[in-house]
CSV table of C-alpha atoms in Angstrom, one decimal:
chain,number,residue,atom,x,y,z
A,322,MET,CA,-15.9,-10.7,9.6
A,323,LYS,CA,-14.0,-8.5,7.2
A,324,LYS,CA,-13.1,-5.4,9.3
A,325,ILE,CA,-10.6,-4.0,6.8
A,326,TYR,CA,-12.9,-4.6,3.8
A,327,ASP,CA,-15.7,-2.9,5.6
A,328,ALA,CA,-13.6,0.2,6.7
A,329,VAL,CA,-12.3,0.6,3.1
A,330,LEU,CA,-15.8,0.2,1.6
A,331,SER,CA,-17.2,2.7,4.1
A,332,ALA,CA,-14.4,5.3,3.5
A,333,LEU,CA,-14.7,5.0,-0.3
A,334,LYS,CA,-18.5,5.4,-0.2
A,335,GLU,CA,-18.3,8.4,2.1
A,336,MET,CA,-15.7,10.0,-0.1
A,337,ASP,CA,-18.1,9.4,-3.0
A,338,MET,CA,-15.4,7.6,-4.9
A,339,LYS,CA,-16.3,5.6,-8.0
A,340,PHE,CA,-14.5,2.3,-7.5
A,341,HIS,CA,-14.5,-1.3,-8.7
A,342,TYR,CA,-14.2,-4.2,-6.2
A,343,ASP,CA,-12.6,-7.3,-7.7
A,344,GLU,CA,-14.1,-10.2,-5.8
A,345,GLU,CA,-11.6,-12.7,-7.1
A,346,LYS,CA,-8.5,-10.7,-6.2
A,347,GLU,CA,-10.2,-9.0,-3.2
A,348,VAL,CA,-9.0,-5.5,-4.1
A,349,PHE,CA,-10.6,-2.0,-4.6
A,350,ASP,CA,-9.5,-0.1,-7.7
A,351,TYR,CA,-10.2,3.5,-8.5
A,352,GLN,CA,-8.6,6.7,-9.8
A,353,ILE,CA,-7.8,10.0,-8.2
A,354,SER,CA,-6.8,13.1,-10.1
A,355,THR,CA,-4.6,16.0,-8.9
A,356,GLU,CA,-3.2,19.0,-10.6
A,357,TYR,CA,-0.3,16.9,-11.8
A,358,THR,CA,-1.9,13.8,-13.2
A,359,THR,CA,-4.4,11.0,-12.7
A,360,TYR,CA,-3.4,8.2,-10.4
A,361,SER,CA,-4.7,4.6,-10.3
A,362,GLN,CA,-4.9,3.3,-6.8
A,363,ARG,CA,-5.6,-0.2,-5.5
A,364,LEU,CA,-6.4,-0.8,-1.9
A,365,VAL,CA,-5.7,-4.3,-0.8
A,366,PRO,CA,-7.4,-5.4,2.5
A,367,LEU,CA,-5.3,-8.3,3.9
A,368,GLU,CA,-7.4,-9.5,6.7
A,369,ASP,CA,-5.3,-12.5,7.9
A,370,GLU,CA,-2.2,-10.3,7.9
A,371,GLU,CA,-4.1,-7.4,9.6
A,372,LEU,CA,-2.7,-5.0,7.0
A,373,LEU,CA,-4.1,-2.5,4.5
A,374,VAL,CA,-1.9,-1.9,1.5
A,375,ALA,CA,-2.3,1.0,-1.0
A,376,ILE,CA,-0.5,0.7,-4.3
A,377,THR,CA,-0.6,3.8,-6.5
A,378,THR,CA,0.6,3.9,-10.1
A,379,PHE,CA,0.9,6.9,-12.4
A,380,PRO,CA,1.4,7.2,-16.1
A,381,ILE,CA,5.2,7.5,-16.1
A,382,THR,CA,7.5,4.8,-17.3
A,383,VAL,CA,11.2,5.1,-17.1
A,384,PRO,CA,12.9,4.3,-20.5
A,385,GLU,CA,15.0,1.1,-20.4
A,386,GLU,CA,18.3,2.9,-20.9
A,387,LYS,CA,17.7,5.1,-17.8
A,388,ARG,CA,16.3,2.6,-15.4
A,389,PHE,CA,19.6,1.7,-13.7
A,390,MET,CA,20.5,5.3,-12.9
A,391,PHE,CA,16.9,6.2,-12.0
A,392,CYS,CA,17.0,3.6,-9.2
A,393,SER,CA,19.6,5.9,-7.5
A,394,LEU,CA,17.0,8.7,-7.4
A,395,LEU,CA,14.3,6.4,-6.0
A,396,ASN,CA,16.7,5.1,-3.4
A,397,LYS,CA,17.5,8.7,-2.3
A,398,ILE,CA,13.8,9.7,-2.1
A,399,ASN,CA,12.9,6.5,-0.3
A,400,HIS,CA,15.6,7.0,2.4
A,401,SER,CA,13.8,10.3,3.3
A,402,LEU,CA,10.3,8.9,3.6
A,403,LEU,CA,8.7,7.9,6.9
A,404,LEU,CA,5.7,6.1,5.4
A,405,GLY,CA,5.7,4.2,2.1
A,406,PHE,CA,8.2,3.8,-0.7
A,407,PHE,CA,8.6,4.3,-4.4
A,408,THR,CA,9.3,1.2,-6.6
A,409,MET,CA,10.0,0.7,-10.3
A,410,ASP,CA,9.2,-2.4,-12.3
A,411,ALA,CA,12.4,-3.5,-13.8
A,412,GLU,CA,10.6,-5.1,-16.9
A,413,ASP,CA,8.5,-2.2,-18.0
A,414,GLY,CA,9.8,0.8,-16.0
A,415,GLU,CA,6.5,1.6,-14.4
A,416,ILE,CA,6.8,3.6,-11.2
A,417,SER,CA,4.5,3.0,-8.3
A,418,PHE,CA,4.2,4.1,-4.7
A,419,ARG,CA,3.2,1.7,-2.0
A,420,VAL,CA,2.2,2.1,1.6
A,421,SER,CA,1.2,-0.4,4.3
A,422,CYS,CA,-0.9,0.3,7.3
A,423,PRO,CA,-0.9,-2.3,10.0
A,424,VAL,CA,-4.3,-2.7,11.7
A,425,ASP,CA,-3.5,-5.0,14.6
A,426,ASP,CA,-6.4,-6.6,16.4
A,427,GLY,CA,-8.7,-5.3,13.8
A,428,ALA,CA,-8.1,-1.6,14.9
A,429,ILE,CA,-9.2,-0.1,11.5
A,430,ASN,CA,-11.3,2.9,10.8
A,431,LYS,CA,-12.0,5.5,8.1
A,432,THR,CA,-9.0,7.6,9.3
A,433,ILE,CA,-6.6,4.8,8.6
A,434,VAL,CA,-8.0,4.3,5.2
A,435,LEU,CA,-7.7,8.0,4.5
A,436,VAL,CA,-4.1,8.1,5.6
A,437,ALA,CA,-3.3,5.2,3.2
A,438,ILE,CA,-4.9,7.1,0.3
A,439,GLY,CA,-3.9,10.6,1.3
A,440,ASN,CA,-0.3,9.8,2.2
A,441,SER,CA,0.3,8.1,-1.2
A,442,ILE,CA,-1.1,11.0,-3.3
A,443,ARG,CA,0.6,13.7,-1.2
A,444,THR,CA,4.0,12.0,-1.3
A,445,ILE,CA,3.8,11.3,-5.1
A,446,ASP,CA,2.7,14.9,-5.8
A,447,LYS,CA,5.6,16.2,-3.7
A,448,TYR,CA,8.2,14.2,-5.6
A,449,LEU,CA,6.7,14.2,-9.1
A,450,PRO,CA,8.5,17.4,-10.2
A,451,GLU,CA,11.8,15.8,-9.2
A,452,ILE,CA,10.9,12.5,-11.0
A,453,PHE,CA,9.9,14.4,-14.1
A,454,GLY,CA,13.1,16.4,-14.0
A,455,ALA,CA,15.3,13.3,-13.6
A,456,LEU,CA,13.6,11.6,-16.5
A,457,SER,CA,14.4,14.5,-18.7
A,458,THR,CA,18.0,15.1,-17.6
A,459,LEU,CA,19.4,11.6,-16.7
A,460,PRO,CA,21.9,10.7,-19.4
A,461,ALA,CA,21.7,7.3,-21.0
A,462,PRO,CA,24.6,5.2,-19.9
A,463,HIS,CA,27.3,4.3,-22.4
A,464,TYR,CA,28.2,0.8,-21.7
A,465,GLY,CA,31.8,-0.2,-22.3
A,466,VAL,CA,35.1,-0.8,-20.5
A,467,GLU,CA,35.7,2.8,-19.6
A,468,SER,CA,32.1,3.8,-18.7
A,469,ALA,CA,31.2,0.8,-16.7
A,470,SER,CA,32.9,2.1,-13.6
A,471,SER,CA,31.3,5.5,-13.8
A,472,VAL,CA,27.9,4.1,-14.2
A,473,ALA,CA,28.3,1.8,-11.3
A,474,TYR,CA,29.2,4.7,-9.0
A,475,ALA,CA,26.6,7.2,-10.3
């Protein structure tokens, strides 16, 4: 029996969400819009691990020349979070937010699913102005003998 799958399916239907379930990958994909942007969210019910994972991406990519310094901002933000974390793909600069909800002994219900969804969206919305601001103000590093030490300690 797929308890996590059933709880996610029930919650998404009750929220009247339009979603796609990928049977091969066993994931739910859908989009949520807020005043800031439209988020793509993926819910991954990991039955064997007794875990629900929510991965939320949004249409922001960090330019390659700013990725190293941007990691400092994400590290600072992540240090203050109680649930979930921001991550950046080093290859393309895509930022995402991930949260995992353990559901030991199959203790899953709609509330846990809503926490995974809602926590992700609220957290991103809270930090999105800071992320946008950093993207526009972070200087591009100047690599060379003299600037290497300043970049390393930014």
